[in-house]
């Protein structure tokens, strides 16, 4: 048998397999990166998903990681394996806790005495420490002990992947990493703040019964993780009573907030070029906006620019957890964005422990425009509709206060009598060249409210973004209840819809909540916060100096109006100083603290005079 090779069946089969040509790699990763590219900002509690481009061997086309199953999540032969890691930073790593991209220049000694996490004691400037001092007071009171490197115990962290339990640690090229997740997306936690995150992604083939890696592993690193956004801190300022009169009794009162949230549709770098992309990102802004709303805890929320897709997926469920019932009216046109049709609208939320919904009215200004066009000459009809059809809406709700009951006793056997209140939430057209359309929309709204008031004499509140500055014709109609025929804006009426000027009036006794403070005389002994609030209102109209601030505009567009014969404002949410919202002349809203281009307004009201029951 010299020179003859003898093989067993198993060896023969293995030789045959070895001699066959290997198939091309069926799944190849072309690239991997974080959204925003190198140096992307990662923020605590804001979910991160790496952008992975994959190519299949049987196709020249590429696809994203969303089109390929994650390892262990399906029956597919090919999958992607994700591994997330957090860096272990030495105690000497002096990086600002708030601004992870800046070197620390000072350290809070009280944090060290309280044995708080060392990394949270570092700040880049005295201003940074001052602005976030409220966080330090919480740290000082915790009196928790942490390991010498300033990080929570390796076994004590919560990963963004709730099912992930291990904390495998390894070192590579002198760097130490702790494994924190095994899913495509990861939500940075408190212990990630100040650290660098890394995600490794590799394609896998599970045809042999276990997944083995195909090709090289792509690794992507972040900048240091920033802490979760902190909403602005604003106090409720009690209004001083008129001289010689007692303070208002706030028992049985309620608070109402109005806020244009800046829909994601409009939060673009083209619109706000001074704003970093990560600050404009919806994942970041929604957390900050929600925290801000929950912090104010208003009984009634009148929100504008609520994107329809986000109302369903975020606002309604999140605020439901906080005890709110929601109603929503979106604008009458939609646009295609993020693989879905969406549009913004007005959403009204109320605490179901305090109110119940009696009736809802939806106002579509387009319907009113179509009705109005019937009275316009046929040759002007197309021009008129092009000017008037702007898709704006209003949402009116009649609510019943669940407590307290009205003082007069109901007839024997009848249900308790409760207070009714009407809330109108609107967003008026924005184009500054169409003041006639704005005035017509406001006039249409108040005339509709007049009809409701005629059928049930109940207290009313009108709130929203009116896109009209103090002294404009629309503002005059609201607070002066008419527009003078000599008003400059009435000269712009190409359709003749504002004539005669005598029709531009209404009988609702509306007054502006924020103007109530400025309209009252300054008194000796006013608290400092009241004096400060007065300075932040304009002297001519007593309205806030601004509710909307961008690089190119600063002015007041938002209002809370109330019927002065049945309601009285008892307190107002303090107004910020311009320097707080616009630290540099080249910037504006939104920014990393204020997540909309508008600020919220809120007032506390009490009932006065006869009260209308259900």
PDB file of C-alpha atoms in Angstrom, residues 383-552:
ATOM      1  CA  UNK A 383     -57.373  84.815  -5.156  1.00  0.00           C
ATOM      2  CA  UNK A 384     -59.399  85.006  -1.962  1.00  0.00           C
ATOM      3  CA  UNK A 385     -59.121  81.289  -1.245  1.00  0.00           C
ATOM      4  CA  UNK A 386     -55.376  81.301  -1.920  1.00  0.00           C
ATOM      5  CA  UNK A 387     -55.055  84.017   0.702  1.00  0.00           C
ATOM      6  CA  UNK A 388     -57.455  82.641   3.309  1.00  0.00           C
ATOM      7  CA  UNK A 389     -56.926  78.863   3.188  1.00  0.00           C
ATOM      8  CA  UNK A 390     -54.090  78.464   5.716  1.00  0.00           C
ATOM      9  CA  UNK A 391     -55.129  75.257   7.552  1.00  0.00           C
ATOM     10  CA  UNK A 392     -55.126  76.867  11.012  1.00  0.00           C
ATOM     11  CA  UNK A 393     -57.468  75.537  13.688  1.00  0.00           C
ATOM     12  CA  UNK A 394     -58.813  76.151  17.178  1.00  0.00           C
ATOM     13  CA  UNK A 395     -59.968  73.667  19.797  1.00  0.00           C
ATOM     14  CA  UNK A 396     -62.692  74.663  22.262  1.00  0.00           C
ATOM     15  CA  UNK A 397     -63.566  72.574  25.306  1.00  0.00           C
ATOM     16  CA  UNK A 398     -66.303  73.064  27.873  1.00  0.00           C
ATOM     17  CA  UNK A 399     -65.088  71.527  31.130  1.00  0.00           C
ATOM     18  CA  UNK A 400     -66.870  70.759  34.364  1.00  0.00           C
ATOM     19  CA  UNK A 401     -64.938  71.369  37.578  1.00  0.00           C
ATOM     20  CA  UNK A 402     -65.268  68.336  39.820  1.00  0.00           C
ATOM     21  CA  UNK A 403     -64.471  70.261  42.982  1.00  0.00           C
ATOM     22  CA  UNK A 404     -65.574  72.368  44.710  1.00  0.00           C
ATOM     23  CA  UNK A 405     -69.300  72.217  44.287  1.00  0.00           C
ATOM     24  CA  UNK A 406     -71.206  75.443  43.881  1.00  0.00           C
ATOM     25  CA  UNK A 407     -72.296  76.941  47.208  1.00  0.00           C
ATOM     26  CA  UNK A 408     -76.030  77.056  46.460  1.00  0.00           C
ATOM     27  CA  UNK A 409     -77.702  73.770  47.360  1.00  0.00           C
ATOM     28  CA  UNK A 410     -79.322  71.783  44.528  1.00  0.00           C
ATOM     29  CA  UNK A 411     -82.962  70.724  44.711  1.00  0.00           C
ATOM     30  CA  UNK A 412     -83.655  67.625  46.762  1.00  0.00           C
ATOM     31  CA  UNK A 413     -82.560  64.486  44.971  1.00  0.00           C
ATOM     32  CA  UNK A 414     -80.647  66.423  42.280  1.00  0.00           C
ATOM     33  CA  UNK A 415     -76.969  65.877  41.480  1.00  0.00           C
ATOM     34  CA  UNK A 416     -74.441  68.331  42.979  1.00  0.00           C
ATOM     35  CA  UNK A 417     -74.076  71.539  40.992  1.00  0.00           C
ATOM     36  CA  UNK A 418     -70.602  72.075  39.562  1.00  0.00           C
ATOM     37  CA  UNK A 419     -68.762  74.918  37.886  1.00  0.00           C
ATOM     38  CA  UNK A 420     -68.442  75.028  34.071  1.00  0.00           C
ATOM     39  CA  UNK A 421     -65.604  76.716  32.199  1.00  0.00           C
ATOM     40  CA  UNK A 422     -64.866  77.172  28.502  1.00  0.00           C
ATOM     41  CA  UNK A 423     -61.271  76.811  27.223  1.00  0.00           C
ATOM     42  CA  UNK A 424     -60.273  77.925  23.704  1.00  0.00           C
ATOM     43  CA  UNK A 425     -56.851  76.837  22.409  1.00  0.00           C
ATOM     44  CA  UNK A 426     -55.666  78.204  19.047  1.00  0.00           C
ATOM     45  CA  UNK A 427     -52.718  78.756  16.742  1.00  0.00           C
ATOM     46  CA  UNK A 428     -53.223  81.697  14.378  1.00  0.00           C
ATOM     47  CA  UNK A 429     -51.476  82.009  11.002  1.00  0.00           C
ATOM     48  CA  UNK A 430     -47.845  83.126  11.166  1.00  0.00           C
ATOM     49  CA  UNK A 431     -47.051  84.982   7.925  1.00  0.00           C
ATOM     50  CA  UNK A 432     -46.236  88.615   8.892  1.00  0.00           C
ATOM     51  CA  UNK A 433     -47.385  89.762   5.438  1.00  0.00           C
ATOM     52  CA  UNK A 434     -50.934  88.521   6.092  1.00  0.00           C
ATOM     53  CA  UNK A 435     -52.123  90.600   9.039  1.00  0.00           C
ATOM     54  CA  UNK A 436     -55.588  90.767   7.476  1.00  0.00           C
ATOM     55  CA  UNK A 437     -55.809  86.955   7.614  1.00  0.00           C
ATOM     56  CA  UNK A 438     -54.669  86.905  11.254  1.00  0.00           C
ATOM     57  CA  UNK A 439     -57.272  89.496  12.222  1.00  0.00           C
ATOM     58  CA  UNK A 440     -59.989  87.642  10.303  1.00  0.00           C
ATOM     59  CA  UNK A 441     -59.109  84.359  12.037  1.00  0.00           C
ATOM     60  CA  UNK A 442     -59.168  85.972  15.503  1.00  0.00           C
ATOM     61  CA  UNK A 443     -62.463  87.705  14.705  1.00  0.00           C
ATOM     62  CA  UNK A 444     -63.945  84.396  13.509  1.00  0.00           C
ATOM     63  CA  UNK A 445     -62.855  82.706  16.753  1.00  0.00           C
ATOM     64  CA  UNK A 446     -64.250  85.329  19.151  1.00  0.00           C
ATOM     65  CA  UNK A 447     -67.543  85.446  17.260  1.00  0.00           C
ATOM     66  CA  UNK A 448     -67.817  81.691  17.712  1.00  0.00           C
ATOM     67  CA  UNK A 449     -67.088  82.086  21.425  1.00  0.00           C
ATOM     68  CA  UNK A 450     -69.778  84.757  21.630  1.00  0.00           C
ATOM     69  CA  UNK A 451     -72.336  82.199  20.452  1.00  0.00           C
ATOM     70  CA  UNK A 452     -71.221  79.759  23.164  1.00  0.00           C
ATOM     71  CA  UNK A 453     -71.437  82.535  25.776  1.00  0.00           C
ATOM     72  CA  UNK A 454     -74.955  83.399  24.630  1.00  0.00           C
ATOM     73  CA  UNK A 455     -76.118  79.822  25.162  1.00  0.00           C
ATOM     74  CA  UNK A 456     -74.362  79.390  28.527  1.00  0.00           C
ATOM     75  CA  UNK A 457     -72.981  82.329  30.452  1.00  0.00           C
ATOM     76  CA  UNK A 458     -69.822  80.635  31.697  1.00  0.00           C
ATOM     77  CA  UNK A 459     -66.262  81.798  32.419  1.00  0.00           C
ATOM     78  CA  UNK A 460     -63.984  81.672  29.379  1.00  0.00           C
ATOM     79  CA  UNK A 461     -60.272  81.423  28.732  1.00  0.00           C
ATOM     80  CA  UNK A 462     -58.651  81.953  25.342  1.00  0.00           C
ATOM     81  CA  UNK A 463     -55.017  80.874  25.030  1.00  0.00           C
ATOM     82  CA  UNK A 464     -52.491  80.093  22.349  1.00  0.00           C
ATOM     83  CA  UNK A 465     -50.021  81.383  19.823  1.00  0.00           C
ATOM     84  CA  UNK A 466     -51.726  84.296  18.077  1.00  0.00           C
ATOM     85  CA  UNK A 467     -48.664  85.282  16.021  1.00  0.00           C
ATOM     86  CA  UNK A 468     -49.622  88.888  16.740  1.00  0.00           C
ATOM     87  CA  UNK A 469     -47.563  91.374  18.712  1.00  0.00           C
ATOM     88  CA  UNK A 470     -48.998  93.741  21.370  1.00  0.00           C
ATOM     89  CA  UNK A 471     -50.757  96.668  19.728  1.00  0.00           C
ATOM     90  CA  UNK A 472     -51.510  94.793  16.536  1.00  0.00           C
ATOM     91  CA  UNK A 473     -55.066  94.778  15.214  1.00  0.00           C
ATOM     92  CA  UNK A 474     -55.607  91.185  16.354  1.00  0.00           C
ATOM     93  CA  UNK A 475     -54.304  91.980  19.861  1.00  0.00           C
ATOM     94  CA  UNK A 476     -56.494  95.098  20.032  1.00  0.00           C
ATOM     95  CA  UNK A 477     -59.564  93.083  19.091  1.00  0.00           C
ATOM     96  CA  UNK A 478     -58.828  90.642  21.902  1.00  0.00           C
ATOM     97  CA  UNK A 479     -58.050  93.032  24.769  1.00  0.00           C
ATOM     98  CA  UNK A 480     -59.852  96.228  23.707  1.00  0.00           C
ATOM     99  CA  UNK A 481     -62.778  94.291  22.234  1.00  0.00           C
ATOM    100  CA  UNK A 482     -62.631  96.326  19.019  1.00  0.00           C
ATOM    101  CA  UNK A 483     -60.260  97.679  16.370  1.00  0.00           C
ATOM    102  CA  UNK A 484     -60.127 101.400  15.753  1.00  0.00           C
ATOM    103  CA  UNK A 485     -60.961 102.344  12.186  1.00  0.00           C
ATOM    104  CA  UNK A 486     -57.700 104.298  12.060  1.00  0.00           C
ATOM    105  CA  UNK A 487     -55.527 101.262  12.889  1.00  0.00           C
ATOM    106  CA  UNK A 488     -52.686 101.045  10.369  1.00  0.00           C
ATOM    107  CA  UNK A 489     -53.199  97.337   9.682  1.00  0.00           C
ATOM    108  CA  UNK A 490     -56.724  97.910   8.353  1.00  0.00           C
ATOM    109  CA  UNK A 491     -55.220  99.535   5.271  1.00  0.00           C
ATOM    110  CA  UNK A 492     -54.064  96.063   4.223  1.00  0.00           C
ATOM    111  CA  UNK A 493     -57.357  94.502   3.197  1.00  0.00           C
ATOM    112  CA  UNK A 494     -57.120  93.399  -0.458  1.00  0.00           C
ATOM    113  CA  UNK A 495     -60.228  91.202  -0.196  1.00  0.00           C
ATOM    114  CA  UNK A 496     -62.350  93.717   1.666  1.00  0.00           C
ATOM    115  CA  UNK A 497     -63.113  91.192   4.405  1.00  0.00           C
ATOM    116  CA  UNK A 498     -62.400  93.657   7.230  1.00  0.00           C
ATOM    117  CA  UNK A 499     -64.834  96.327   6.106  1.00  0.00           C
ATOM    118  CA  UNK A 500     -66.612  98.052   7.669  1.00  0.00           C
ATOM    119  CA  UNK A 501     -64.269  98.417  10.656  1.00  0.00           C
ATOM    120  CA  UNK A 502     -67.296  98.787  12.918  1.00  0.00           C
ATOM    121  CA  UNK A 503     -67.928  95.040  12.654  1.00  0.00           C
ATOM    122  CA  UNK A 504     -64.528  94.287  14.206  1.00  0.00           C
ATOM    123  CA  UNK A 505     -65.772  94.117  17.767  1.00  0.00           C
ATOM    124  CA  UNK A 506     -67.172  91.640  20.275  1.00  0.00           C
ATOM    125  CA  UNK A 507     -68.964  91.588  23.618  1.00  0.00           C
ATOM    126  CA  UNK A 508     -66.669  89.201  25.540  1.00  0.00           C
ATOM    127  CA  UNK A 509     -65.025  90.953  28.534  1.00  0.00           C
ATOM    128  CA  UNK A 510     -61.574  89.536  27.709  1.00  0.00           C
ATOM    129  CA  UNK A 511     -58.428  90.711  29.471  1.00  0.00           C
ATOM    130  CA  UNK A 512     -54.818  89.568  29.299  1.00  0.00           C
ATOM    131  CA  UNK A 513     -53.596  87.654  32.348  1.00  0.00           C
ATOM    132  CA  UNK A 514     -50.011  88.864  32.109  1.00  0.00           C
ATOM    133  CA  UNK A 515     -51.092  92.478  31.587  1.00  0.00           C
ATOM    134  CA  UNK A 516     -52.943  92.351  34.912  1.00  0.00           C
ATOM    135  CA  UNK A 517     -49.745  92.947  36.869  1.00  0.00           C
ATOM    136  CA  UNK A 518     -48.539  95.854  34.761  1.00  0.00           C
ATOM    137  CA  UNK A 519     -51.964  97.468  34.783  1.00  0.00           C
ATOM    138  CA  UNK A 520     -51.975  97.613  38.597  1.00  0.00           C
ATOM    139  CA  UNK A 521     -49.987 100.458  40.190  1.00  0.00           C
ATOM    140  CA  UNK A 522     -46.629  99.633  41.690  1.00  0.00           C
ATOM    141  CA  UNK A 523     -46.817  99.529  45.460  1.00  0.00           C
ATOM    142  CA  UNK A 524     -44.348 100.133  48.206  1.00  0.00           C
ATOM    143  CA  UNK A 525     -43.273  96.885  49.672  1.00  0.00           C
ATOM    144  CA  UNK A 526     -43.832  94.819  46.517  1.00  0.00           C
ATOM    145  CA  UNK A 527     -41.790  91.606  46.807  1.00  0.00           C
ATOM    146  CA  UNK A 528     -38.593  91.524  44.703  1.00  0.00           C
ATOM    147  CA  UNK A 529     -40.036  88.882  42.365  1.00  0.00           C
ATOM    148  CA  UNK A 530     -43.027  91.119  41.608  1.00  0.00           C
ATOM    149  CA  UNK A 531     -40.756  94.081  40.857  1.00  0.00           C
ATOM    150  CA  UNK A 532     -38.633  91.875  38.632  1.00  0.00           C
ATOM    151  CA  UNK A 533     -41.731  90.642  36.796  1.00  0.00           C
ATOM    152  CA  UNK A 534     -42.839  94.229  36.144  1.00  0.00           C
ATOM    153  CA  UNK A 535     -39.462  95.007  34.561  1.00  0.00           C
ATOM    154  CA  UNK A 536     -39.915  92.091  32.182  1.00  0.00           C
ATOM    155  CA  UNK A 537     -43.174  93.479  30.795  1.00  0.00           C
ATOM    156  CA  UNK A 538     -43.328  96.346  28.301  1.00  0.00           C
ATOM    157  CA  UNK A 539     -44.541  99.647  29.699  1.00  0.00           C
ATOM    158  CA  UNK A 540     -46.956 100.448  26.873  1.00  0.00           C
ATOM    159  CA  UNK A 541     -49.115  97.314  26.729  1.00  0.00           C
ATOM    160  CA  UNK A 542     -48.077  95.609  30.004  1.00  0.00           C
ATOM    161  CA  UNK A 543     -47.504  92.355  28.097  1.00  0.00           C
ATOM    162  CA  UNK A 544     -44.305  90.274  28.394  1.00  0.00           C
ATOM    163  CA  UNK A 545     -41.404  91.755  26.455  1.00  0.00           C
ATOM    164  CA  UNK A 546     -41.105  88.473  24.590  1.00  0.00           C
ATOM    165  CA  UNK A 547     -42.531  84.979  24.334  1.00  0.00           C
ATOM    166  CA  UNK A 548     -40.643  84.079  21.139  1.00  0.00           C
ATOM    167  CA  UNK A 549     -36.908  84.614  20.653  1.00  0.00           C
ATOM    168  CA  UNK A 550     -34.769  83.657  17.681  1.00  0.00           C
ATOM    169  CA  UNK A 551     -31.621  85.168  16.249  1.00  0.00           C
ATOM    170  CA  UNK A 552     -33.658  87.548  14.090  1.00  0.00           C
TER     171      UNK A 552
END
